[in-house]
Amino acid sequence: MNKGFSKIDQLDARLERYSTAKHRALENLQTLDETVPLSVEHGIAITKAVERLKGCGNYLTFHHYYTVGAVKLAKARFCMQTLLCPFCAMRRASRTLEAYLTRYRILKAVNPTWRLSMITLTVKNGNDLAERFKHLQDSVQRVFKHRRKALNEGKSVTEWRKVHGYVGTYEFTYKGKGWHPHAHIMVLHTYTFDYKAMQAEWKEITGDSHVLNVTAAMNPTEPEKDFMEVFKYSVKFSDLLPEDNIHAWGVLKGKRLLFSGGAFRGVEIPESLTDELLEDLPYIELIYRYTVYGYSLESSLIKESSKT
């Protein structure tokens, strides 16, 4: 998977995904508009969020590099509110994936025996999202504190000492039985984990959950498919009513929801949510506008190269 790469025959499907995301963002926008501010500070936050959501993704400009069959998102207006806007969440996930996939391929080339797995950690459901998130976050931090002590001081017995590098995100769903916070973590390791030992350690740390899952990467030749499971969304929009989504945004905005360490420490994620463009190739500029029917082509123009 090349950075920001998509074939032209995939553009329709891509626009359909963006249309679905934009539609949900508009549902959140309507719910925000109807929200009665609980405080002056909350009201100001809602007003700002509404203004930013209104213009997000209304127009998308693509460059179709017809000589190589590639199409890239060159320009768009982004609200950057990934907890409210699935479109921005999707673009942020794509850029995060690119950055960590690049690091992974470098590490794998140097350390061919390293294996890739995903570990999912959960805590007991609860109605207080802030409390449940803090409990999960504190528990995850304790896991990696134990790992550091085991590696640096030899003072901790933990299966997590087998992890060479990790990158993870917190995810939140709500299906009528309380908030379900969990963490998806991609880990690099050489030795097989003792599942029962990991389970016992997690129960000791959380006090309320022994539920965890360890799954070997399913796509060794296409690791992006496994990494995407981690980077997709922090809030699962399809599982949340707009009002629940707004609540999650109010609780989680400004919180650090991505974490990494070991061999994955220091990966830089680009701030821009557009694709990296191809230089010195002719292209067709395609401008799409969002309507009630989805994205429709508004104009197209042949350009000599990316620099013109």
mmCIF file of C-alpha atoms in Angstrom:
data_model
loop_
_atom_site.group_PDB
_atom_site.id
_atom_site.type_symbol
_atom_site.label_atom_id
_atom_site.label_comp_id
_atom_site.label_asym_id
_atom_site.label_seq_id
_atom_site.Cartn_x
_atom_site.Cartn_y
_atom_site.Cartn_z
ATOM 1 C CA MET A 1 0.000 0.000 0.000
ATOM 2 C CA ASN A 2 1.649 3.233 -1.134
ATOM 3 C CA LYS A 3 1.133 6.442 0.782
ATOM 4 C CA GLY A 4 -2.270 7.930 0.067
ATOM 5 C CA PHE A 5 -2.569 5.685 -2.985
ATOM 6 C CA SER A 6 -5.884 4.674 -4.521
ATOM 7 C CA LYS A 7 -6.602 3.400 -7.976
ATOM 8 C CA ILE A 8 -9.038 5.310 -10.152
ATOM 9 C CA ASP A 9 -11.381 2.329 -10.332
ATOM 10 C CA GLN A 10 -11.696 2.546 -6.533
ATOM 11 C CA LEU A 11 -12.744 6.202 -6.533
ATOM 12 C CA ASP A 12 -16.499 5.553 -6.658
ATOM 13 C CA ALA A 13 -16.304 3.272 -3.618
ATOM 14 C CA ARG A 14 -14.126 5.831 -1.854
ATOM 15 C CA LEU A 15 -16.632 8.608 -2.548
ATOM 16 C CA GLU A 16 -19.430 6.400 -1.280
ATOM 17 C CA ARG A 17 -17.578 5.885 2.021
ATOM 18 C CA TYR A 18 -16.972 9.613 2.275
ATOM 19 C CA SER A 19 -20.656 10.311 1.533
ATOM 20 C CA THR A 20 -21.756 7.975 4.325
ATOM 21 C CA ALA A 21 -19.307 9.656 6.695
ATOM 22 C CA LYS A 22 -20.452 13.141 5.697
ATOM 23 C CA HIS A 23 -24.087 12.154 6.197
ATOM 24 C CA ARG A 24 -23.361 11.006 9.749
ATOM 25 C CA ALA A 25 -21.409 14.190 10.441
ATOM 26 C CA LEU A 26 -24.498 16.152 9.410
ATOM 27 C CA GLU A 27 -26.619 14.106 11.812
ATOM 28 C CA ASN A 28 -24.214 15.046 14.591
ATOM 29 C CA LEU A 29 -24.346 18.652 13.421
ATOM 30 C CA GLN A 30 -28.133 18.693 13.717
ATOM 31 C CA THR A 31 -27.978 17.155 17.188
ATOM 32 C CA LEU A 32 -25.396 19.718 18.281
ATOM 33 C CA ASP A 33 -27.560 22.519 16.914
ATOM 34 C CA GLU A 34 -30.468 21.284 19.006
ATOM 35 C CA THR A 35 -28.419 20.824 22.179
ATOM 36 C CA VAL A 36 -29.276 23.147 25.038
ATOM 37 C CA PRO A 37 -25.944 24.357 26.508
ATOM 38 C CA LEU A 38 -25.441 23.104 30.042
ATOM 39 C CA SER A 39 -23.009 25.896 30.794
ATOM 40 C CA VAL A 40 -21.449 28.898 29.106
ATOM 41 C CA GLU A 41 -18.223 26.988 28.502
ATOM 42 C CA HIS A 42 -20.109 24.001 27.066
ATOM 43 C CA GLY A 43 -22.172 26.312 24.897
ATOM 44 C CA ILE A 44 -19.071 27.957 23.437
ATOM 45 C CA ALA A 45 -17.584 24.542 22.653
ATOM 46 C CA ILE A 46 -20.779 23.502 20.865
ATOM 47 C CA THR A 47 -20.916 26.733 18.860
ATOM 48 C CA LYS A 48 -17.358 26.255 17.655
ATOM 49 C CA ALA A 49 -17.977 22.604 16.827
ATOM 50 C CA VAL A 50 -21.085 23.496 14.813
ATOM 51 C CA GLU A 51 -19.270 26.118 12.758
ATOM 52 C CA ARG A 52 -16.413 23.785 11.963
ATOM 53 C CA LEU A 53 -18.691 20.878 11.036
ATOM 54 C CA LYS A 54 -20.794 22.991 8.663
ATOM 55 C CA GLY A 55 -18.043 23.446 6.104
ATOM 56 C CA CYS A 56 -16.233 20.147 6.529
ATOM 57 C CA GLY A 57 -15.972 18.061 3.391
ATOM 58 C CA ASN A 58 -18.416 20.104 1.341
ATOM 59 C CA TYR A 59 -15.978 20.080 -1.584
ATOM 60 C CA LEU A 60 -13.282 17.516 -2.392
ATOM 61 C CA THR A 61 -10.554 18.037 -4.984
ATOM 62 C CA PHE A 62 -8.800 14.963 -6.371
ATOM 63 C CA HIS A 63 -5.848 14.629 -8.720
ATOM 64 C CA HIS A 64 -6.294 11.773 -11.157
ATOM 65 C CA TYR A 65 -2.816 10.830 -12.393
ATOM 66 C CA TYR A 66 -4.066 9.128 -15.507
ATOM 67 C CA THR A 67 -0.648 7.955 -16.730
ATOM 68 C CA VAL A 68 -0.272 5.698 -13.670
ATOM 69 C CA GLY A 69 -3.941 5.130 -12.798
ATOM 70 C CA ALA A 70 -3.703 6.776 -9.374
ATOM 71 C CA VAL A 71 -6.064 9.227 -7.706
ATOM 72 C CA LYS A 72 -5.254 11.308 -4.627
ATOM 73 C CA LEU A 73 -7.208 13.658 -2.396
ATOM 74 C CA ALA A 74 -5.428 16.962 -3.000
ATOM 75 C CA LYS A 75 -7.638 19.483 -1.230
ATOM 76 C CA ALA A 76 -10.575 19.605 1.177
ATOM 77 C CA ARG A 77 -11.793 21.547 4.161
ATOM 78 C CA PHE A 78 -11.463 19.536 7.370
ATOM 79 C CA CYS A 79 -13.018 20.292 10.748
ATOM 80 C CA MET A 80 -10.380 18.077 12.456
ATOM 81 C CA GLN A 81 -12.983 16.903 15.011
ATOM 82 C CA THR A 82 -12.377 13.173 14.739
ATOM 83 C CA LEU A 83 -14.743 12.313 17.601
ATOM 84 C CA LEU A 84 -17.635 14.069 15.856
ATOM 85 C CA CYS A 85 -16.820 13.744 12.181
ATOM 86 C CA PRO A 86 -16.387 10.292 10.602
ATOM 87 C CA PHE A 87 -14.912 11.895 7.482
ATOM 88 C CA CYS A 88 -12.051 13.477 9.438
ATOM 89 C CA ALA A 89 -11.722 10.323 11.543
ATOM 90 C CA MET A 90 -11.361 8.296 8.356
ATOM 91 C CA ARG A 91 -8.710 10.612 6.948
ATOM 92 C CA ARG A 92 -6.788 10.738 10.238
ATOM 93 C CA ALA A 93 -6.870 6.941 10.401
ATOM 94 C CA SER A 94 -5.462 6.721 6.887
ATOM 95 C CA ARG A 95 -2.580 9.079 7.655
ATOM 96 C CA THR A 96 -1.833 7.291 10.948
ATOM 97 C CA LEU A 97 -1.830 3.963 9.152
ATOM 98 C CA GLU A 98 0.656 5.214 6.575
ATOM 99 C CA ALA A 99 3.077 6.417 9.253
ATOM 100 C CA TYR A 100 3.064 3.256 11.354
ATOM 101 C CA LEU A 101 3.040 0.949 8.348
ATOM 102 C CA THR A 102 6.226 2.623 7.115
ATOM 103 C CA ARG A 103 7.912 2.069 10.512
ATOM 104 C CA TYR A 104 6.670 -1.532 10.632
ATOM 105 C CA ARG A 105 8.155 -2.389 7.249
ATOM 106 C CA ILE A 106 11.516 -0.950 8.253
ATOM 107 C CA LEU A 107 11.504 -2.902 11.526
ATOM 108 C CA LYS A 108 10.406 -6.115 9.832
ATOM 109 C CA ALA A 109 13.179 -5.831 7.228
ATOM 110 C CA VAL A 110 15.779 -5.543 9.984
ATOM 111 C CA ASN A 111 14.132 -8.107 12.300
ATOM 112 C CA PRO A 112 12.510 -10.775 10.080
ATOM 113 C CA THR A 113 11.746 -13.065 13.043
ATOM 114 C CA TRP A 114 9.536 -10.486 14.737
ATOM 115 C CA ARG A 115 5.843 -11.362 14.657
ATOM 116 C CA LEU A 116 2.834 -9.057 14.570
ATOM 117 C CA SER A 117 -0.228 -9.613 16.756
ATOM 118 C CA MET A 118 -3.193 -7.627 18.016
ATOM 119 C CA ILE A 119 -4.086 -7.596 21.709
ATOM 120 C CA THR A 120 -7.480 -6.280 22.817
ATOM 121 C CA LEU A 121 -7.949 -5.250 26.448
ATOM 122 C CA THR A 122 -11.352 -4.506 27.966
ATOM 123 C CA VAL A 123 -12.826 -3.453 31.288
ATOM 124 C CA LYS A 124 -16.299 -3.959 32.675
ATOM 125 C CA ASN A 125 -19.057 -1.869 31.065
ATOM 126 C CA GLY A 126 -20.410 1.131 32.944
ATOM 127 C CA ASN A 127 -22.720 4.134 32.601
ATOM 128 C CA ASP A 128 -20.082 6.729 33.499
ATOM 129 C CA LEU A 129 -17.913 7.081 30.386
ATOM 130 C CA ALA A 130 -15.352 9.370 32.046
ATOM 131 C CA GLU A 131 -14.866 6.964 34.943
ATOM 132 C CA ARG A 132 -14.675 3.878 32.692
ATOM 133 C CA PHE A 133 -12.169 5.533 30.354
ATOM 134 C CA LYS A 134 -9.943 6.607 33.235
ATOM 135 C CA HIS A 135 -10.093 3.093 34.659
ATOM 136 C CA LEU A 136 -9.087 1.556 31.317
ATOM 137 C CA GLN A 137 -6.378 4.146 30.682
ATOM 138 C CA ASP A 138 -4.884 3.725 34.170
ATOM 139 C CA SER A 139 -4.920 -0.051 33.741
ATOM 140 C CA VAL A 140 -3.198 0.069 30.352
ATOM 141 C CA GLN A 141 -0.568 2.415 31.747
ATOM 142 C CA ARG A 142 0.098 -0.036 34.575
ATOM 143 C CA VAL A 143 0.601 -2.819 32.024
ATOM 144 C CA PHE A 144 3.348 -0.874 30.285
ATOM 145 C CA LYS A 145 4.837 0.289 33.582
ATOM 146 C CA HIS A 146 5.263 -3.390 34.468
ATOM 147 C CA ARG A 147 6.866 -3.967 31.062
ATOM 148 C CA ARG A 148 9.375 -1.143 31.595
ATOM 149 C CA LYS A 149 10.318 -2.438 35.041
ATOM 150 C CA ALA A 150 10.776 -5.959 33.686
ATOM 151 C CA LEU A 151 13.003 -4.785 30.840
ATOM 152 C CA ASN A 152 14.976 -2.072 32.640
ATOM 153 C CA GLU A 153 15.177 -3.326 36.196
ATOM 154 C CA GLY A 154 14.195 -6.984 36.054
ATOM 155 C CA LYS A 155 11.795 -6.295 38.923
ATOM 156 C CA SER A 156 8.515 -7.253 37.298
ATOM 157 C CA VAL A 157 7.225 -10.597 36.023
ATOM 158 C CA THR A 158 5.019 -9.935 33.022
ATOM 159 C CA GLU A 159 4.272 -11.437 29.630
ATOM 160 C CA TRP A 160 4.458 -7.917 28.217
ATOM 161 C CA ARG A 161 8.258 -8.068 28.504
ATOM 162 C CA LYS A 162 8.094 -10.095 25.273
ATOM 163 C CA VAL A 163 6.802 -7.036 23.389
ATOM 164 C CA HIS A 164 9.438 -5.251 21.278
ATOM 165 C CA GLY A 165 7.123 -2.430 20.237
ATOM 166 C CA TYR A 166 3.468 -1.474 20.490
ATOM 167 C CA VAL A 167 0.937 1.008 19.177
ATOM 168 C CA GLY A 168 -2.643 1.160 20.357
ATOM 169 C CA THR A 169 -5.833 3.193 20.511
ATOM 170 C CA TYR A 170 -8.811 3.393 22.821
ATOM 171 C CA GLU A 171 -12.230 2.646 21.353
ATOM 172 C CA PHE A 172 -15.682 3.235 22.817
ATOM 173 C CA THR A 173 -19.000 1.619 21.932
ATOM 174 C CA TYR A 174 -22.454 1.788 23.503
ATOM 175 C CA LYS A 175 -25.154 -0.820 22.855
ATOM 176 C CA GLY A 176 -27.628 -0.165 25.634
ATOM 177 C CA LYS A 177 -25.676 -1.994 28.341
ATOM 178 C CA GLY A 178 -23.391 0.810 29.383
ATOM 179 C CA TRP A 179 -20.255 2.162 27.781
ATOM 180 C CA HIS A 180 -17.834 -0.481 26.559
ATOM 181 C CA PRO A 181 -14.294 0.941 26.512
ATOM 182 C CA HIS A 182 -11.474 -1.204 25.158
ATOM 183 C CA ALA A 183 -7.978 -0.857 23.747
ATOM 184 C CA HIS A 184 -6.718 -2.374 20.494
ATOM 185 C CA ILE A 185 -2.933 -2.765 20.512
ATOM 186 C CA MET A 186 -0.669 -3.959 17.700
ATOM 187 C CA VAL A 187 2.443 -5.561 19.168
ATOM 188 C CA LEU A 188 5.721 -6.837 17.750
ATOM 189 C CA HIS A 189 7.117 -9.915 19.489
ATOM 190 C CA THR A 190 9.312 -12.963 18.928
ATOM 191 C CA TYR A 191 8.077 -15.423 21.541
ATOM 192 C CA THR A 192 4.559 -16.788 21.964
ATOM 193 C CA PHE A 193 2.533 -15.245 24.800
ATOM 194 C CA ASP A 194 1.266 -17.277 27.739
ATOM 195 C CA TYR A 195 -2.397 -16.366 27.414
ATOM 196 C CA LYS A 196 -3.459 -17.514 30.884
ATOM 197 C CA ALA A 197 -0.649 -15.517 32.483
ATOM 198 C CA MET A 198 -1.674 -12.385 30.547
ATOM 199 C CA GLN A 199 -5.288 -12.941 31.516
ATOM 200 C CA ALA A 200 -4.425 -13.303 35.211
ATOM 201 C CA GLU A 201 -2.244 -10.190 35.130
ATOM 202 C CA TRP A 202 -5.008 -8.141 33.483
ATOM 203 C CA LYS A 203 -7.527 -9.283 36.107
ATOM 204 C CA GLU A 204 -5.109 -8.356 38.890
ATOM 205 C CA ILE A 205 -4.545 -4.908 37.388
ATOM 206 C CA THR A 206 -8.174 -4.044 36.582
ATOM 207 C CA GLY A 207 -9.906 -5.821 39.441
ATOM 208 C CA ASP A 208 -12.996 -6.227 37.263
ATOM 209 C CA SER A 209 -11.967 -7.825 33.972
ATOM 210 C CA HIS A 210 -10.061 -10.861 32.805
ATOM 211 C CA VAL A 211 -11.255 -10.332 29.228
ATOM 212 C CA LEU A 212 -8.500 -9.917 26.685
ATOM 213 C CA ASN A 213 -7.828 -11.298 23.256
ATOM 214 C CA VAL A 214 -4.587 -12.091 21.460
ATOM 215 C CA THR A 215 -4.780 -12.609 17.702
ATOM 216 C CA ALA A 216 -1.916 -13.208 15.297
ATOM 217 C CA ALA A 217 -1.921 -10.850 12.303
ATOM 218 C CA MET A 218 -4.247 -12.279 9.671
ATOM 219 C CA ASN A 219 -2.710 -10.632 6.617
ATOM 220 C CA PRO A 220 1.075 -11.110 6.572
ATOM 221 C CA THR A 221 1.404 -9.843 2.978
ATOM 222 C CA GLU A 222 -1.008 -6.930 3.555
ATOM 223 C CA PRO A 223 -0.333 -5.783 7.143
ATOM 224 C CA GLU A 224 -2.298 -2.576 6.554
ATOM 225 C CA LYS A 225 -5.488 -4.633 6.919
ATOM 226 C CA ASP A 226 -4.478 -5.627 10.455
ATOM 227 C CA PHE A 227 -3.227 -2.166 11.434
ATOM 228 C CA MET A 228 -6.447 -0.606 10.160
ATOM 229 C CA GLU A 229 -8.394 -2.475 12.851
ATOM 230 C CA VAL A 230 -6.469 -0.427 15.425
ATOM 231 C CA PHE A 231 -6.549 2.954 13.720
ATOM 232 C CA LYS A 232 -10.107 3.079 12.355
ATOM 233 C CA TYR A 233 -12.182 5.090 14.884
ATOM 234 C CA SER A 234 -12.021 5.937 18.586
ATOM 235 C CA VAL A 235 -15.800 6.117 18.738
ATOM 236 C CA LYS A 236 -17.670 3.538 16.699
ATOM 237 C CA PHE A 237 -20.122 5.831 14.939
ATOM 238 C CA SER A 238 -22.315 2.990 13.643
ATOM 239 C CA ASP A 239 -22.937 1.806 17.226
ATOM 240 C CA LEU A 240 -23.818 5.227 18.657
ATOM 241 C CA LEU A 241 -26.914 7.364 18.421
ATOM 242 C CA PRO A 242 -25.988 10.982 17.622
ATOM 243 C CA GLU A 243 -26.815 12.080 21.174
ATOM 244 C CA ASP A 244 -24.491 9.393 22.586
ATOM 245 C CA ASN A 245 -21.834 10.464 20.090
ATOM 246 C CA ILE A 246 -22.147 14.061 21.314
ATOM 247 C CA HIS A 247 -21.792 12.898 24.903
ATOM 248 C CA ALA A 248 -18.655 10.895 24.057
ATOM 249 C CA TRP A 249 -17.187 13.929 22.283
ATOM 250 C CA GLY A 250 -17.840 16.107 25.340
ATOM 251 C CA VAL A 251 -16.110 13.618 27.624
ATOM 252 C CA LEU A 252 -13.197 12.566 25.414
ATOM 253 C CA LYS A 253 -12.239 15.676 23.436
ATOM 254 C CA GLY A 254 -8.675 16.676 24.179
ATOM 255 C CA LYS A 255 -7.810 13.247 25.600
ATOM 256 C CA ARG A 256 -4.858 11.281 24.251
ATOM 257 C CA LEU A 257 -6.421 8.236 22.598
ATOM 258 C CA LEU A 258 -3.382 6.861 20.734
ATOM 259 C CA PHE A 259 -0.332 5.501 22.533
ATOM 260 C CA SER A 260 2.881 3.760 21.496
ATOM 261 C CA GLY A 261 6.219 2.618 22.822
ATOM 262 C CA GLY A 262 9.262 0.471 22.277
ATOM 263 C CA ALA A 263 10.184 0.077 18.626
ATOM 264 C CA PHE A 264 7.104 2.123 17.635
ATOM 265 C CA ARG A 265 8.025 5.112 19.796
ATOM 266 C CA GLY A 266 8.486 8.435 18.008
ATOM 267 C CA VAL A 267 6.498 7.750 14.832
ATOM 268 C CA GLU A 268 5.423 11.119 13.408
ATOM 269 C CA ILE A 269 1.914 11.428 11.994
ATOM 270 C CA PRO A 270 1.440 14.143 9.351
ATOM 271 C CA GLU A 271 -0.845 16.988 10.390
ATOM 272 C CA SER A 272 -2.354 17.285 6.914
ATOM 273 C CA LEU A 273 -5.296 15.001 6.163
ATOM 274 C CA THR A 274 -4.833 15.191 2.392
ATOM 275 C CA ASP A 275 -2.836 12.617 0.422
ATOM 276 C CA GLU A 276 0.769 13.042 -0.585
ATOM 277 C CA LEU A 277 0.718 14.142 -4.214
ATOM 278 C CA LEU A 278 2.794 12.752 -7.066
ATOM 279 C CA GLU A 279 5.238 15.281 -8.457
ATOM 280 C CA ASP A 280 5.878 16.040 -12.146
ATOM 281 C CA LEU A 281 3.031 13.906 -13.495
ATOM 282 C CA PRO A 282 0.117 15.215 -15.552
ATOM 283 C CA TYR A 283 -3.276 14.846 -13.933
ATOM 284 C CA ILE A 284 -6.959 15.640 -14.219
ATOM 285 C CA GLU A 285 -8.284 17.826 -11.426
ATOM 286 C CA LEU A 286 -11.645 16.486 -10.250
ATOM 287 C CA ILE A 287 -13.828 18.622 -7.985
ATOM 288 C CA TYR A 288 -16.729 16.943 -6.189
ATOM 289 C CA ARG A 289 -19.484 18.704 -4.249
ATOM 290 C CA TYR A 290 -21.573 17.107 -1.518
ATOM 291 C CA THR A 291 -25.339 17.089 -2.101
ATOM 292 C CA VAL A 292 -28.243 15.271 -0.475
ATOM 293 C CA TYR A 293 -27.510 12.451 -2.930
ATOM 294 C CA GLY A 294 -23.832 12.183 -2.005
ATOM 295 C CA TYR A 295 -20.765 13.503 -3.802
ATOM 296 C CA SER A 296 -21.237 14.520 -7.429
ATOM 297 C CA LEU A 297 -18.631 15.696 -9.937
ATOM 298 C CA GLU A 298 -18.819 19.448 -10.401
ATOM 299 C CA SER A 299 -15.839 20.121 -12.665
ATOM 300 C CA SER A 300 -12.744 18.533 -14.204
ATOM 301 C CA LEU A 301 -9.663 20.124 -15.766
ATOM 302 C CA ILE A 302 -6.496 18.657 -17.280
ATOM 303 C CA LYS A 303 -3.262 19.891 -15.685
ATOM 304 C CA GLU A 304 0.267 19.398 -16.989
ATOM 305 C CA SER A 305 1.834 18.445 -13.636
ATOM 306 C CA SER A 306 1.442 18.856 -9.889
ATOM 307 C CA LYS A 307 3.555 22.006 -10.010
ATOM 308 C CA THR A 308 1.369 23.862 -12.519
#
